CSV table of C-alpha atoms in Angstrom, one decimal:
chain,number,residue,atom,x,y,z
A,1,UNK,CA,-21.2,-0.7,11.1
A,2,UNK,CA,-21.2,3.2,10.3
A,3,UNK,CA,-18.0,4.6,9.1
A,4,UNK,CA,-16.7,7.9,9.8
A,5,UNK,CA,-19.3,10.7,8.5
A,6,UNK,CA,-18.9,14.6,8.3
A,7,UNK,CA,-20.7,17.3,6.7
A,8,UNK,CA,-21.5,18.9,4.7
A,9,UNK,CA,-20.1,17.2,2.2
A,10,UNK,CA,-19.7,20.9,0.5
A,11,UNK,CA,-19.3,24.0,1.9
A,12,UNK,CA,-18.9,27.3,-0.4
A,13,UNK,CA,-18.2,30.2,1.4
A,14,UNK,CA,-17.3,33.9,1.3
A,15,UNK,CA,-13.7,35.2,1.9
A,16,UNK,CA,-13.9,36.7,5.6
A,17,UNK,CA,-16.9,34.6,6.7
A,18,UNK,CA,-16.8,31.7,9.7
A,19,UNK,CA,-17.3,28.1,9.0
A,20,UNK,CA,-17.7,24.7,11.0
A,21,UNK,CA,-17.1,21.6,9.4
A,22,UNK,CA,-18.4,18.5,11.3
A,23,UNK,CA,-16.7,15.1,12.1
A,24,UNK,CA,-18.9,11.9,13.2
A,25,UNK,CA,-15.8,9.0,14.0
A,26,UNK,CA,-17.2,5.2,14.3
A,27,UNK,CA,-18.3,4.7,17.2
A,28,UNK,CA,-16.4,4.0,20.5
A,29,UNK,CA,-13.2,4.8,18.6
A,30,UNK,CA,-10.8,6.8,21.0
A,31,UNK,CA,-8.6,8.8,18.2
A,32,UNK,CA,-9.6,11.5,15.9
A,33,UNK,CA,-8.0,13.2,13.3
A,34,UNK,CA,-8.3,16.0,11.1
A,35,UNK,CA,-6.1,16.2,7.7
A,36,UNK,CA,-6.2,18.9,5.1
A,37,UNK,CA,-5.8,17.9,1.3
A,38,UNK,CA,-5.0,20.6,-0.8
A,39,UNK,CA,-5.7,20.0,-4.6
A,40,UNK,CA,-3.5,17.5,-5.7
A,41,UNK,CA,-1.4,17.5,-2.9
A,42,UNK,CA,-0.8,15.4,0.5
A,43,UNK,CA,-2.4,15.7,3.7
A,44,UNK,CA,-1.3,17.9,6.3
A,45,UNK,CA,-1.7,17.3,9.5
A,46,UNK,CA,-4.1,19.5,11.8
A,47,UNK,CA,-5.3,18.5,15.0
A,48,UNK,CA,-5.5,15.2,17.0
A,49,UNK,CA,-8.0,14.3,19.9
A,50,UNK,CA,-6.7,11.0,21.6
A,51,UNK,CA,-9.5,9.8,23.9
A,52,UNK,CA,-9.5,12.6,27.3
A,53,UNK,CA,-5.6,14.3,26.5
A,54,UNK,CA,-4.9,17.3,25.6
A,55,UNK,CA,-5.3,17.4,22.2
A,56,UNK,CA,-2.6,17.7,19.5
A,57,UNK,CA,-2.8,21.2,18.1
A,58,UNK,CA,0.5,21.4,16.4
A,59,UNK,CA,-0.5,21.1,13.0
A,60,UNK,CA,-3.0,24.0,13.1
A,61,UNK,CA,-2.0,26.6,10.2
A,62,UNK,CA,-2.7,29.8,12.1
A,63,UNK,CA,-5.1,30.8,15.3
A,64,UNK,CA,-8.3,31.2,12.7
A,65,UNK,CA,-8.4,27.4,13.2
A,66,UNK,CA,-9.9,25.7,16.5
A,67,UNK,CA,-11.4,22.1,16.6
A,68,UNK,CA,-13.4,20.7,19.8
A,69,UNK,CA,-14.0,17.1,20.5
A,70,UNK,CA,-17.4,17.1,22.8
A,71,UNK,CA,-18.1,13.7,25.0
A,72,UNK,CA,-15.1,12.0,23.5
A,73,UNK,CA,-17.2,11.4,19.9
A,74,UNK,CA,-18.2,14.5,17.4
A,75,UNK,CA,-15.9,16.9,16.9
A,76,UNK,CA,-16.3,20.1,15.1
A,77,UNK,CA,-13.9,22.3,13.2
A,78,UNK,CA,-13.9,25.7,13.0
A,79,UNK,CA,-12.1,28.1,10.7
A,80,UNK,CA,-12.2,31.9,11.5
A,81,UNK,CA,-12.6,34.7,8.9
A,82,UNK,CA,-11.7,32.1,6.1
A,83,UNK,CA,-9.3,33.2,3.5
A,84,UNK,CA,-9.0,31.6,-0.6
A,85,UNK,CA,-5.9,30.0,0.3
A,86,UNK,CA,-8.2,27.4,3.0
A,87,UNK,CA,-9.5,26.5,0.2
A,88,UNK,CA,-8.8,22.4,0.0
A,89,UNK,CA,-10.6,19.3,1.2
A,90,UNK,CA,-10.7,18.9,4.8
A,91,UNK,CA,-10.9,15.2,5.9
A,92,UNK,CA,-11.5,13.4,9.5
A,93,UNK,CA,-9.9,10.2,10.8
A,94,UNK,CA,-11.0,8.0,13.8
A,95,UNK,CA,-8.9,4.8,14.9
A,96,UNK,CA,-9.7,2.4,18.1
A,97,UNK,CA,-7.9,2.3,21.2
A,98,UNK,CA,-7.2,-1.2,20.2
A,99,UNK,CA,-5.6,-0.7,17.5
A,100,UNK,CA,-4.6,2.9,17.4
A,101,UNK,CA,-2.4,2.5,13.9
A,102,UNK,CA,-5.6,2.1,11.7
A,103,UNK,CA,-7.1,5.3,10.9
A,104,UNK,CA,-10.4,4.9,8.6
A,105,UNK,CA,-11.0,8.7,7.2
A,106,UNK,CA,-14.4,10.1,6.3
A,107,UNK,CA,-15.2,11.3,2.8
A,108,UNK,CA,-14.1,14.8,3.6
A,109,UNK,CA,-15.9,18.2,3.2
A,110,UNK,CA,-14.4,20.3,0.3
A,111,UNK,CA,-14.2,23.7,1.3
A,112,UNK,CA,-14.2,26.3,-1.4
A,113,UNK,CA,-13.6,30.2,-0.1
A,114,UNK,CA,-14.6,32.5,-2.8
B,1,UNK,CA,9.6,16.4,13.7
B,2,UNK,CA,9.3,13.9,11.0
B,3,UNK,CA,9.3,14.8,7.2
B,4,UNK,CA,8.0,12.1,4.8
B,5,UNK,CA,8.8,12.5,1.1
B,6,UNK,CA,7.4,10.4,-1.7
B,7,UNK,CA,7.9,9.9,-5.3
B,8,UNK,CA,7.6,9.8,-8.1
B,9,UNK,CA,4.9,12.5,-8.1
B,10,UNK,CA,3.2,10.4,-11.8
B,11,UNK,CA,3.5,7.3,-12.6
B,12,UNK,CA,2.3,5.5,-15.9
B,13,UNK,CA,2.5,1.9,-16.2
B,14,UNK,CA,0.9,-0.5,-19.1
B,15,UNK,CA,-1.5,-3.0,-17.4
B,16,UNK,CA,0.4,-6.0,-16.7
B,17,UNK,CA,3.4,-4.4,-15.6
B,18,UNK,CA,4.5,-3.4,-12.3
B,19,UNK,CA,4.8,-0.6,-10.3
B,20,UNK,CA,6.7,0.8,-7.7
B,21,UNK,CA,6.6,4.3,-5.8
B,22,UNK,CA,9.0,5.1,-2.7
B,23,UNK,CA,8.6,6.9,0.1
B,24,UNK,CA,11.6,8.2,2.6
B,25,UNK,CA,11.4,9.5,6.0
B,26,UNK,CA,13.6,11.3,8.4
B,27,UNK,CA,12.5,10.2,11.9
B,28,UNK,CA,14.4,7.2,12.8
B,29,UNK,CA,11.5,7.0,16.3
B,30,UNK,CA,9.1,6.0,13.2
B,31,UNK,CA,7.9,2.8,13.5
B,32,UNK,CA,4.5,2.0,11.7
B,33,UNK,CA,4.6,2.6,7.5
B,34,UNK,CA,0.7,2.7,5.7
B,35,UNK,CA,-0.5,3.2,2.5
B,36,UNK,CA,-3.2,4.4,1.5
B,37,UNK,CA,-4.9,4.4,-1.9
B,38,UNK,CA,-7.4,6.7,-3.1
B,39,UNK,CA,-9.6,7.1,-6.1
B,40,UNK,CA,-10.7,9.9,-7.4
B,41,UNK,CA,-13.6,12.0,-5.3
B,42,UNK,CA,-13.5,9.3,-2.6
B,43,UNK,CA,-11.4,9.0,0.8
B,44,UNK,CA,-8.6,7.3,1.3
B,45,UNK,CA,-8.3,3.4,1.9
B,46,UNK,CA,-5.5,1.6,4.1
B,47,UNK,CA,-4.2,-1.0,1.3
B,48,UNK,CA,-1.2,-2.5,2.8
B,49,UNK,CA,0.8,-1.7,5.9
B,50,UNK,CA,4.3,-2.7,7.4
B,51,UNK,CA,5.7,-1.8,11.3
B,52,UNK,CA,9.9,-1.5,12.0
B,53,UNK,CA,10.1,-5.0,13.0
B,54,UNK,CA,9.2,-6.4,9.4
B,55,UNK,CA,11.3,-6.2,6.3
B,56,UNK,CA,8.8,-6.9,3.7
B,57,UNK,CA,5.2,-7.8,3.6
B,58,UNK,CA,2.9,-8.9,0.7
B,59,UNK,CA,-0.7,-9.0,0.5
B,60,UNK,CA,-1.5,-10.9,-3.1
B,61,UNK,CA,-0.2,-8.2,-5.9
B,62,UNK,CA,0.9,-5.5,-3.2
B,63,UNK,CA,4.0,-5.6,-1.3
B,64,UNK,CA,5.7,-3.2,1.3
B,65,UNK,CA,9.4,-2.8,1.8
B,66,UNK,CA,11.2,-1.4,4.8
B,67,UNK,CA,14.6,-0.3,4.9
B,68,UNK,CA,15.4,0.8,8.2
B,69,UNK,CA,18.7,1.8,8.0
B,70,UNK,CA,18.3,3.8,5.1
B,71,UNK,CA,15.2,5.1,6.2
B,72,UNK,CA,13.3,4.0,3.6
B,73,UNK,CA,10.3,2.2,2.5
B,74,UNK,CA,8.4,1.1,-0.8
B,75,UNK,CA,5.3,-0.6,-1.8
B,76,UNK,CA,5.1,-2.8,-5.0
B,77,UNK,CA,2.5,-3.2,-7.2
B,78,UNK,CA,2.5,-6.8,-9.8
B,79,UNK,CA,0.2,-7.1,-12.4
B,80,UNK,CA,-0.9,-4.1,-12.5
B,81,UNK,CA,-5.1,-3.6,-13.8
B,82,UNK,CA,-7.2,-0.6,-14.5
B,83,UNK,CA,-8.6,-0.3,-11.2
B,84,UNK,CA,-5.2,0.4,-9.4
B,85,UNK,CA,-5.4,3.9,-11.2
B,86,UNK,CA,-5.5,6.2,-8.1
B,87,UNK,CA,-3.3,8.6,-6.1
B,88,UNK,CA,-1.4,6.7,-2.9
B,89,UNK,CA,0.2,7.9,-0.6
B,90,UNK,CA,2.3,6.3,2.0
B,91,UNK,CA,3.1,7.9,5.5
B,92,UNK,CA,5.1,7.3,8.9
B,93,UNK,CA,3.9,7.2,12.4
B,94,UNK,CA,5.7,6.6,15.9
B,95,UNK,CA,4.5,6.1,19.2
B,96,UNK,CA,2.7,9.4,19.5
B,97,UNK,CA,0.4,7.8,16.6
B,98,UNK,CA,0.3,11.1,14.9
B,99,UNK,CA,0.8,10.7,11.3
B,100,UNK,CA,3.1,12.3,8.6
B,101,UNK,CA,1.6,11.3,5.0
B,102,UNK,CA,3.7,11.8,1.7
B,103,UNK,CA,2.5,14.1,-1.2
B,104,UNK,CA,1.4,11.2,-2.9
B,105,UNK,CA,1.7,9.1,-6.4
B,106,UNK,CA,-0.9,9.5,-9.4
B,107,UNK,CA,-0.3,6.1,-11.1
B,108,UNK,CA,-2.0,5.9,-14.2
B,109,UNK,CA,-2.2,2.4,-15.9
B,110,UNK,CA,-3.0,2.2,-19.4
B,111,UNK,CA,-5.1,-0.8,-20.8
């Protein structure tokens, strides 16, 4: 079946501007995740939707950065009057409810804030 | 909250050799150890996982290592080929399922 999608794929935008960066999990899975990969570094942690709970906002850098999860499936990111340093690749992970430990990531969007 | 660390940061192995790159974390509530390998430009792949109730695990040339005590865990590479050339990182989760990833390894191996 489809993995995880999001979009764009690339998004170059100016310092100060808005931008939404999409998520598409497989399909029925409960948990989403969204990771931010710096160049050459880790992945930080962001946000995490687990089926209808509250979600997990602890990860979020400052309040420029929201994420929604509509109808349990897509869920969009949004950064606020972006800044050079969000720069990085942003990448989404889904996992089922049956087996919650599995996380299968999307191909990311690389962000580039000029 | 839990804090993962990882190294070494580069690795270079000759093919044929093996490598190994180790990952320590702080939260003793951890209980479910991935790694994840990923080439260059693409996402990352689960490769080989291990949970708190497992000392080792091997999956052909990849192995995982769990030391609970010491809070620490490794994953083994035999053999080594070309086509393990990618960054992997490993990371820690506990029942929250909210994950903590290392800052990963470039391993390099030269034909």
């Amino acid at each position: 079946g489809a993995g995880v999608s999001q979009s764009p794929s690339n998004k170059v935008t100016e310092k100060g501007k808005d931008v939404e960066l999409r998520c598409d999990p497989i399909s029925g899975h409960t948990a989403l995740y969204w990771y931010r990969q710096s160049l050459g570094q880790g992945l930080e942690f962001l946000i995490y939707f687990q089926g209808n709970s509250a979600p997990d906002k602890s990860g979020l850098p400052s309040d420029r950065f929201s994420a929604e999860r509509t109808g349990g499936s897509v869920s969009t990111l949004t950064i606020q009057r972006t800044q050079q340093e969000d720069s990085a690749v942003y990448l989404c992970a889904s996992s089922s409810q049956a087996n919650q430990e599995t996380q299968y990531f999307g191909p990311g969007t690389r962000l580039l804030v000029l | 909250g839990e804090n993962v660390e990882q190294h070494p940061s580069t690795l270079s192995v000759q093919e044929g050799d093996s490598a190994v790159i180790k990952c320590t974390y702080s939260d003793s509530a951890s209980n479910y150890f991935p790694w994840y390998k990923q080439e260059l430009g693409k996402r990352p792949q689960l490769i080989i996982d291990i949970r708190s109730n497992v000392g080792e695990k091997k999956d052909q040339r990849i192995a995982v290592t769990l030391n609970k005590t010491a809070k620490h865990f490794s994953l083994h590479i035999t053999e080594t080929q070309p086509e393990d050339s990618a960054v992997y990182f490993c990371a820690a989760s506990g029942e929250l399922n909210k994950f903590y990833f290392g800052s990963g390894t470039k391993l390099n191996v030269k034909p």
